CSV table of C-alpha atoms in Angstrom, one decimal:
chain,number,residue,atom,x,y,z
O,1,MET,CA,41.9,-9.7,-42.0
O,2,SER,CA,41.0,-10.4,-38.1
O,3,ALA,CA,39.3,-8.7,-35.7
O,4,THR,CA,42.2,-8.3,-33.6
O,5,SER,CA,44.8,-6.8,-36.9
O,6,ALA,CA,41.5,-4.7,-38.0
O,7,ARG,CA,41.9,-2.2,-35.2
O,8,PRO,CA,45.7,-2.3,-33.4
O,9,GLU,CA,44.7,1.4,-32.7
O,10,PHE,CA,43.0,-0.1,-29.6
O,11,GLU,CA,46.0,-2.9,-28.6
O,12,HIS,CA,48.8,0.3,-28.5
O,13,GLY,CA,46.0,1.6,-26.1
O,14,LEU,CA,45.8,5.1,-27.7
O,15,LYS,CA,42.4,6.6,-26.2
O,16,VAL,CA,39.7,7.7,-28.7
O,17,VAL,CA,38.8,11.2,-27.9
O,18,PRO,CA,35.1,12.7,-28.7
O,19,VAL,CA,35.3,15.9,-30.5
O,20,LYS,CA,34.3,18.8,-28.5
O,21,HIS,CA,31.8,21.4,-30.2
O,22,TRP,CA,32.7,24.8,-28.2
O,23,GLY,CA,30.9,26.2,-31.3
O,24,ARG,CA,28.0,24.7,-30.2
O,25,TRP,CA,28.5,25.3,-26.3
O,26,ALA,CA,28.7,28.9,-26.6
O,27,LEU,CA,25.6,29.3,-28.6
O,28,SER,CA,23.2,27.2,-26.3
O,29,ALA,CA,24.8,29.0,-23.1
O,30,VAL,CA,23.6,32.2,-25.0
O,31,VAL,CA,20.6,30.8,-25.8
O,32,VAL,CA,19.8,30.1,-22.0
O,33,PHE,CA,20.5,33.2,-20.7
O,34,LEU,CA,18.4,35.0,-22.9
O,35,VAL,CA,15.7,32.8,-21.9
O,36,LEU,CA,16.4,32.9,-18.6
O,37,GLN,CA,16.8,36.8,-19.2
O,38,PHE,CA,13.0,36.7,-20.5
O,39,VAL,CA,11.4,34.8,-17.9
O,40,TRP,CA,12.9,36.8,-15.0
O,41,SER,CA,11.5,40.2,-16.5
O,42,LEU,CA,8.2,38.3,-16.6
O,43,ALA,CA,8.5,37.7,-13.1
O,44,VAL,CA,9.8,41.3,-12.1
O,45,ASN,CA,8.1,43.5,-14.2
O,46,PRO,CA,4.8,44.5,-12.7
O,47,GLN,CA,3.6,46.1,-16.0
O,48,TRP,CA,2.3,42.7,-16.8
O,49,GLN,CA,-0.1,42.7,-14.5
O,50,TRP,CA,-0.6,39.0,-14.0
O,51,ASP,CA,-3.2,39.6,-11.4
O,52,VAL,CA,-5.6,41.1,-14.1
O,53,PHE,CA,-4.6,38.3,-16.3
O,54,ALA,CA,-5.9,35.3,-13.7
O,55,GLU,CA,-9.0,37.0,-13.2
O,56,TYR,CA,-9.9,37.3,-16.6
O,57,PHE,CA,-8.3,34.0,-17.9
O,58,PHE,CA,-10.9,31.9,-17.1
O,59,ALA,CA,-13.8,34.4,-17.3
O,60,PRO,CA,-17.5,33.2,-18.8
O,61,SER,CA,-17.3,36.3,-21.3
O,62,VAL,CA,-14.2,34.8,-22.4
O,63,LEU,CA,-14.9,31.3,-22.1
O,64,ASN,CA,-17.8,31.7,-24.2
O,65,ALA,CA,-15.5,33.6,-26.8
O,66,LEU,CA,-13.2,30.8,-27.1
O,67,VAL,CA,-16.2,28.5,-27.6
O,68,LEU,CA,-17.7,30.5,-31.0
O,69,THR,CA,-13.9,30.7,-31.9
O,70,LEU,CA,-13.7,26.9,-32.1
O,71,GLN,CA,-16.8,26.8,-34.0
O,72,LEU,CA,-15.8,29.1,-36.9
O,73,THR,CA,-12.3,26.6,-37.3
O,74,VAL,CA,-14.5,23.6,-37.3
O,75,ILE,CA,-17.1,24.6,-39.5
O,76,SER,CA,-15.3,26.6,-42.2
O,77,GLY,CA,-12.4,23.5,-42.0
O,78,VAL,CA,-14.5,20.9,-42.7
O,79,ILE,CA,-16.4,22.7,-45.4
O,80,GLY,CA,-13.6,24.4,-46.4
O,81,PHE,CA,-11.5,20.9,-47.1
O,82,VAL,CA,-14.7,19.2,-48.6
O,83,LEU,CA,-15.0,22.0,-51.3
O,84,GLY,CA,-10.8,21.9,-51.5
O,85,ALA,CA,-10.9,18.5,-52.2
O,86,VAL,CA,-13.5,18.8,-55.0
O,87,LEU,CA,-11.8,21.8,-56.6
O,88,ALA,CA,-8.5,19.6,-56.6
O,89,VAL,CA,-10.3,16.8,-58.4
O,90,PHE,CA,-11.7,19.5,-61.0
O,91,ARG,CA,-7.7,21.1,-60.9
O,92,LEU,CA,-6.7,17.5,-62.2
O,93,SER,CA,-9.6,16.7,-64.6
O,94,LYS,CA,-9.5,16.3,-68.2
O,95,SER,CA,-12.3,18.9,-68.7
O,96,PRO,CA,-11.0,21.8,-69.9
O,97,LEU,CA,-14.0,23.7,-68.3
O,98,LEU,CA,-13.6,22.1,-64.8
O,99,ASN,CA,-9.8,22.3,-64.9
O,100,ALA,CA,-10.8,26.3,-66.2
O,101,ALA,CA,-12.9,26.9,-63.1
O,102,ALA,CA,-10.8,25.5,-60.6
O,103,TRP,CA,-8.4,27.9,-61.7
O,104,TRP,CA,-10.5,30.8,-61.6
O,105,TYR,CA,-11.9,30.6,-58.1
O,106,ILE,CA,-8.6,29.6,-56.6
O,107,TRP,CA,-6.6,33.2,-58.5
O,108,PHE,CA,-9.5,35.2,-57.4
O,109,PHE,CA,-10.4,33.7,-53.7
O,110,ARG,CA,-6.1,33.9,-52.8
O,111,SER,CA,-6.0,37.4,-54.7
O,112,VAL,CA,-8.5,39.0,-52.3
O,113,PRO,CA,-7.8,39.6,-48.6
O,114,LEU,CA,-10.0,38.1,-46.2
O,115,VAL,CA,-11.0,40.6,-44.4
O,116,VAL,CA,-12.6,42.0,-47.6
O,117,GLN,CA,-14.4,39.1,-48.2
O,118,ILE,CA,-16.1,39.1,-44.6
O,119,LEU,CA,-16.8,42.6,-45.3
O,120,VAL,CA,-18.9,41.6,-48.9
O,121,TRP,CA,-20.7,39.0,-47.4
O,122,TYR,CA,-21.7,40.6,-44.7
O,123,ASN,CA,-22.6,43.5,-46.5
O,124,LEU,CA,-24.3,41.5,-49.3
O,125,GLY,CA,-27.7,43.3,-48.8
O,126,TYR,CA,-26.6,46.1,-50.3
O,127,LEU,CA,-26.0,44.2,-53.7
O,128,TYR,CA,-28.7,41.9,-53.3
O,129,PRO,CA,-31.8,43.3,-50.9
O,130,THR,CA,-33.7,39.8,-51.8
O,131,LEU,CA,-32.2,36.2,-52.1
O,132,GLY,CA,-34.8,33.0,-53.3
O,133,LEU,CA,-35.6,30.7,-55.8
O,134,GLY,CA,-38.1,31.1,-59.0
O,135,THR,CA,-37.6,31.8,-62.7
O,136,PRO,CA,-33.6,31.6,-63.9
O,137,PHE,CA,-32.5,34.9,-65.2
O,138,THR,CA,-34.8,36.9,-63.9
O,139,THR,CA,-35.9,38.2,-60.3
O,140,ASP,CA,-39.8,36.9,-60.2
O,141,PHE,CA,-39.3,34.8,-56.8
O,142,TRP,CA,-42.0,32.5,-56.8
O,143,LEU,CA,-40.8,30.0,-55.2
O,144,VAL,CA,-38.9,31.2,-52.2
O,145,GLU,CA,-38.0,34.5,-50.8
O,146,PHE,CA,-36.1,35.7,-48.1
O,147,PRO,CA,-34.6,39.0,-47.2
O,148,THR,CA,-30.9,39.2,-47.3
O,149,THR,CA,-30.2,40.4,-44.0
O,150,THR,CA,-32.4,37.9,-42.5
O,151,LEU,CA,-30.4,35.0,-44.1
O,152,ILE,CA,-27.0,36.2,-44.4
O,153,SER,CA,-26.2,37.0,-40.0
O,154,ALA,CA,-22.8,38.1,-38.8
O,155,PHE,CA,-22.2,34.0,-38.2
O,156,ALA,CA,-22.8,33.2,-41.6
O,157,ALA,CA,-20.8,36.0,-43.0
O,158,ALA,CA,-18.0,34.9,-41.5
O,159,THR,CA,-18.6,31.3,-42.0
O,160,ILE,CA,-19.1,31.8,-45.6
O,161,GLY,CA,-16.1,33.7,-46.0
O,162,LEU,CA,-13.6,31.7,-43.7
O,163,SER,CA,-14.7,29.1,-45.8
O,164,LEU,CA,-14.2,29.8,-49.3
O,165,HIS,CA,-11.1,31.0,-48.7
O,166,GLN,CA,-10.1,28.5,-47.2
O,167,ALA,CA,-11.2,26.4,-50.3
O,168,ALA,CA,-9.2,28.1,-52.4
O,169,TYR,CA,-5.7,26.7,-50.3
O,170,SER,CA,-6.9,23.2,-49.5
O,171,ALA,CA,-7.4,22.7,-53.3
O,172,GLU,CA,-4.1,23.4,-54.0
O,173,ILE,CA,-2.8,21.5,-51.0
O,174,ILE,CA,-4.9,18.5,-51.9
O,175,ARG,CA,-3.5,18.3,-55.4
O,176,ALA,CA,-0.2,18.8,-55.1
O,177,GLY,CA,-0.6,15.6,-52.4
O,178,ILE,CA,-2.4,13.5,-55.0
O,179,LEU,CA,0.7,15.2,-57.9
O,180,SER,CA,3.4,13.4,-55.7
O,181,VAL,CA,2.3,9.9,-55.5
O,182,ASP,CA,4.3,7.5,-58.2
O,183,GLN,CA,2.5,8.0,-61.9
O,184,GLY,CA,4.2,4.4,-62.3
O,185,GLN,CA,2.3,2.7,-59.5
O,186,LEU,CA,-1.1,4.1,-60.8
O,187,GLU,CA,-0.1,2.7,-64.4
O,188,ALA,CA,0.9,-0.8,-62.9
O,189,ALA,CA,-2.1,-0.8,-60.7
O,190,ALA,CA,-4.4,0.1,-63.6
O,191,ALA,CA,-2.4,-2.4,-66.1
O,192,LEU,CA,-3.6,-5.3,-63.6
O,193,GLY,CA,-7.3,-4.1,-64.0
O,194,LEU,CA,-7.8,-2.4,-60.3
O,195,PRO,CA,-11.3,-0.7,-60.4
O,196,ARG,CA,-10.4,3.2,-60.4
O,197,ARG,CA,-12.1,3.2,-57.0
O,198,ILE,CA,-9.3,0.8,-55.5
O,199,ARG,CA,-6.7,2.6,-56.9
O,200,PHE,CA,-7.5,6.2,-55.4
O,201,PHE,CA,-8.1,4.9,-52.0
O,202,ARG,CA,-5.7,1.9,-51.5
O,203,ILE,CA,-2.6,3.3,-53.6
O,204,THR,CA,-2.8,7.2,-54.1
O,205,LEU,CA,-4.7,8.3,-50.9
O,206,PRO,CA,-2.6,6.6,-48.6
O,207,GLN,CA,0.5,7.7,-50.2
O,208,ALA,CA,-0.9,11.5,-51.1
O,209,ALA,CA,-1.6,11.8,-47.1
O,210,ARG,CA,2.0,12.1,-46.6
O,211,ALA,CA,2.0,15.1,-48.3
O,212,ILE,CA,-1.3,16.8,-47.5
O,213,VAL,CA,-1.2,16.3,-43.7
O,214,PRO,CA,1.7,18.6,-42.6
O,215,ASN,CA,0.2,21.4,-44.7
O,216,ALA,CA,-3.5,20.9,-43.7
O,217,PHE,CA,-3.1,21.2,-40.6
O,218,ASN,CA,-0.6,24.0,-40.7
O,219,GLU,CA,-4.0,25.7,-42.4
O,220,VAL,CA,-6.2,24.4,-39.8
O,221,ILE,CA,-3.2,26.1,-37.3
O,222,GLY,CA,-3.3,29.2,-39.4
O,223,LEU,CA,-7.3,29.2,-39.5
O,224,VAL,CA,-7.3,29.4,-36.0
O,225,LYS,CA,-6.2,32.6,-36.0
O,226,GLY,CA,-7.5,33.8,-38.9
O,227,THR,CA,-11.4,33.8,-37.1
O,228,SER,CA,-9.8,37.1,-35.2
O,229,VAL,CA,-10.4,38.8,-38.4
O,230,VAL,CA,-14.0,38.7,-37.9
O,231,PHE,CA,-13.7,41.1,-35.4
O,232,ILE,CA,-14.8,43.6,-38.5
O,233,VAL,CA,-18.4,42.3,-38.3
O,234,ALA,CA,-18.8,42.6,-34.2
O,235,LEU,CA,-19.1,39.1,-34.5
O,236,PRO,CA,-18.0,38.2,-30.4
O,237,GLU,CA,-15.3,35.3,-30.9
O,238,LEU,CA,-11.7,35.5,-28.4
O,239,PHE,CA,-9.9,38.3,-29.9
O,240,TYR,CA,-12.9,40.7,-30.1
O,241,THR,CA,-14.0,39.7,-26.4
O,242,VAL,CA,-11.0,40.5,-25.2
O,243,GLN,CA,-10.5,44.2,-27.4
O,244,VAL,CA,-14.4,44.9,-25.5
O,245,ILE,CA,-13.1,43.9,-22.2
O,246,TYR,CA,-9.4,46.0,-22.4
O,247,ASN,CA,-11.6,48.9,-24.1
O,248,ARG,CA,-13.5,49.2,-20.9
O,249,ASN,CA,-10.9,48.4,-17.7
O,250,GLN,CA,-7.7,49.9,-19.7
O,251,ARG,CA,-6.2,46.7,-19.8
O,252,VAL,CA,-4.4,46.4,-22.7
O,253,ILE,CA,-1.5,44.0,-22.2
O,254,PRO,CA,-3.2,41.1,-20.0
O,255,MET,CA,-5.9,41.3,-21.7
O,256,LEU,CA,-3.9,40.6,-24.9
O,257,LEU,CA,-2.1,38.1,-22.8
O,258,VAL,CA,-5.3,36.3,-22.1
O,259,ALA,CA,-6.3,35.8,-26.1
O,260,VAL,CA,-2.7,34.9,-26.6
O,261,VAL,CA,-2.4,32.2,-24.1
O,262,TRP,CA,-5.4,30.8,-25.5
O,263,TYR,CA,-4.3,30.9,-29.4
O,264,ALA,CA,-1.0,29.2,-28.5
O,265,ILE,CA,-3.2,26.4,-26.2
O,266,ILE,CA,-5.0,25.6,-29.2
O,267,THR,CA,-1.9,25.7,-31.4
O,268,THR,CA,-0.6,22.9,-29.2
O,269,VAL,CA,-3.1,20.8,-29.0
O,270,LEU,CA,-3.4,20.5,-33.2
O,271,SER,CA,0.6,20.4,-33.0
O,272,ILE,CA,0.6,17.2,-30.9
O,273,ALA,CA,-2.0,16.0,-33.5
O,274,GLN,CA,-0.8,16.7,-36.2
O,275,PHE,CA,2.9,15.0,-34.7
O,276,TYR,CA,0.6,11.9,-34.3
O,277,VAL,CA,-1.1,12.1,-37.8
O,278,GLU,CA,2.1,12.0,-39.6
O,279,ARG,CA,3.5,9.2,-37.2
O,280,ARG,CA,0.7,7.5,-38.7
O,281,TYR,CA,0.8,7.9,-42.5
O,282,ALA,CA,4.3,7.8,-42.1
O,283,ARG,CA,4.8,3.7,-40.9
O,284,GLY,CA,5.7,2.0,-44.2
O,285,ALA,CA,8.0,4.5,-45.6
O,286,VAL,CA,10.7,5.5,-43.8
O,287,ARG,CA,12.7,2.5,-42.2
O,288,GLU,CA,12.5,4.8,-38.3
O,289,LEU,CA,9.4,6.1,-36.8
O,290,PRO,CA,9.9,9.7,-35.2
O,291,PRO,CA,10.1,8.4,-31.2
O,292,THR,CA,7.0,9.9,-29.0
O,293,PRO,CA,8.2,12.2,-25.7
O,294,ILE,CA,7.5,9.4,-24.1
O,295,GLN,CA,10.0,7.2,-25.5
O,296,LYS,CA,12.8,9.8,-25.5
O,297,ALA,CA,12.2,10.5,-22.5
O,298,ARG,CA,12.6,6.7,-21.5
O,299,ARG,CA,15.9,6.1,-24.1
O,300,TRP,CA,17.1,9.0,-22.5
O,301,ALA,CA,16.8,7.5,-19.0
O,302,SER,CA,18.0,4.7,-20.3
O,303,GLU,CA,21.2,5.9,-21.2
O,304,GLN,CA,21.6,8.0,-18.2
O,305,TRP,CA,21.2,4.9,-16.1
O,306,ALA,CA,23.7,2.7,-18.6
O,307,ARG,CA,26.1,5.5,-18.2
O,308,LEU,CA,26.1,5.4,-14.4
O,309,GLY,CA,26.9,1.7,-14.6
O,310,ASP,CA,25.4,1.2,-11.2
O,311,GLY,CA,23.8,-2.4,-12.0
O,312,GLY,CA,22.1,-1.3,-15.3
O,313,PRO,CA,23.1,-2.2,-18.7
O,314,GLU,CA,26.4,-2.1,-19.9
O,315,GLN,CA,27.3,1.2,-22.3
O,316,GLY,CA,26.3,0.6,-26.1
O,317,GLY,CA,24.1,-3.0,-25.2
O,318,GLY,CA,21.5,-0.3,-23.4
O,319,ALA,CA,18.7,-1.6,-26.6
O,320,ASP,CA,19.4,-5.4,-26.0
O,321,ALA,CA,18.9,-5.4,-22.3
O,322,ALA,CA,15.6,-3.1,-23.3
O,323,GLY,CA,14.5,-5.7,-25.1
O,324,GLY,CA,15.7,-4.4,-28.5
O,325,ALA,CA,17.2,-5.8,-31.5
O,326,PRO,CA,20.8,-6.6,-32.0
O,327,GLY,CA,22.7,-3.3,-32.6
O,328,SER,CA,19.5,-1.4,-32.4
O,329,THR,CA,18.8,1.8,-30.0
O,330,ARG,CA,15.2,1.3,-29.8
O,331,PRO,CA,13.4,-1.3,-28.5
O,332,PRO,CA,11.5,-3.6,-31.2
O,333,GLU,CA,7.7,-1.8,-31.3
O,334,GLU,CA,9.4,1.5,-32.2
O,335,ARG,CA,11.3,-0.2,-35.3
O,336,ALA,CA,9.7,-0.5,-38.8
O,337,PRO,CA,9.0,-4.7,-39.7
O,338,GLY,CA,11.7,-4.9,-42.4
O,339,GLU,CA,14.3,-3.1,-40.1
O,340,ARG,CA,12.8,-6.1,-36.8
O,341,HIS,CA,13.6,-8.7,-39.9
O,342,ALA,CA,16.8,-7.5,-40.9
O,343,ASP,CA,18.2,-7.3,-37.4
O,344,ALA,CA,16.6,-11.3,-36.5
O,345,ALA,CA,18.6,-12.0,-39.4
O,346,SER,CA,22.1,-10.8,-38.4
O,347,ALA,CA,21.3,-11.5,-34.6
O,348,PRO,CA,23.5,-15.0,-34.3
O,349,LEU,CA,26.7,-13.0,-36.0
O,350,VAL,CA,26.1,-9.5,-33.6
O,351,ALA,CA,26.1,-11.5,-30.3
O,352,ALA,CA,29.1,-13.6,-31.5
O,353,THR,CA,31.4,-10.4,-32.6
O,354,ARG,CA,30.3,-8.7,-30.0
O,355,GLY,CA,33.5,-7.4,-27.7
O,356,GLY,CA,34.9,-6.8,-31.2
O,357,ALA,CA,38.7,-8.1,-30.0
O,358,ASP,CA,38.2,-12.0,-29.7
O,359,ALA,CA,39.0,-13.4,-33.3
O,360,GLU,CA,38.3,-16.6,-33.1
O,361,ARG,CA,34.1,-15.6,-31.8
O,362,ALA,CA,34.2,-13.4,-35.1
O,363,ASP,CA,35.5,-16.6,-37.3
O,364,ALA,CA,33.1,-19.1,-35.6
O,365,ALA,CA,30.1,-16.5,-36.2
O,366,SER,CA,31.0,-15.9,-40.0
O,367,ALA,CA,31.7,-19.8,-40.3
O,368,LEU,CA,28.0,-20.2,-39.0
O,369,VAL,CA,26.6,-17.9,-41.2
O,370,SER,CA,28.2,-19.4,-43.9
O,371,THR,CA,26.8,-22.9,-43.0
O,372,ALA,CA,22.9,-21.5,-42.6
O,373,ASP,CA,23.2,-19.9,-46.1
O,374,HIS,CA,24.5,-23.3,-47.5
O,375,HIS,CA,21.9,-25.1,-46.3
O,376,ARG,CA,19.1,-22.7,-47.0
O,377,ASN,CA,20.6,-22.7,-50.3
O,378,GLY,CA,20.0,-26.6,-50.6
O,379,GLY,CA,22.8,-27.4,-51.6
O,380,THR,CA,26.1,-29.2,-51.1
O,381,ARG,CA,30.0,-28.8,-51.9
């Protein structure tokens, strides 16, 4: 069937009208109205006291508290994920003892509230006045001995509590990521004689990371906000510091806004890092990598320029004008390798049939592809 007979509706001059999504436009209008109403209330309501917010946002005490919050997050996160990786290996171990020990650890620390764990570590001196090394199963600390209150400070109690609590959740995240890898690949690698170390670092870990990374970043973001719990031991992190300030100046709302905005900034930075790390590990797993915000902006600008038609790329051919493969909507560097090869193989056909209404050019392109296949197969008819 020729290209002319394949689309008779265009020959009769029928006009294709895009579908109008009235419900989508109505909901969008409602959302825009609510956002504008909220922004307006922020701007005109004097009770927000933005001058107080600006005064304390970069105050030295607040910045010192922010540094302490980041220290707690980094130290607890690293210890938690390292210990979680060990627990995940134990949970996957064939040893009943290691498997049971890891299971009980995860069950216990997920059952006890975080604030209770921190309080127990902070008051550990009540249970054990001294800690040391000596004869097992006795209190004879002949090698070394320390008072518990000296050894475990408020910072140490907060770090231990956050780390052990985080390890329980990290273990399940890592274990789930490892289990998500197809076992057939591991069996095939073992059949080829690949060592277990190479199988783990070259096959299991890269694929497991795709499932681990999103949940791991969510845990880190939750850990940032979870550090606010340590105010219970009077550790001057961000939330405790703004509490002290608003108890002194009675400016509760603007001081809480200071903490909220700093938490939002940290969360935003972590979310951006999560996007690029996920994009890095998605290579080879998806046909199209998710575009970055800059690429989205460039694509939108290119589409708007094409619609204007003032010397810009023709409508429907913007990808080719931007250096993309024929039929592509994105430039080549944003496309997966297999996708670029497929587009390169079909380039003569797409280039010959562009326009759609010319049947002779379409037939010539088909003949060209058939001849190329014939020569590639190395035979004659």
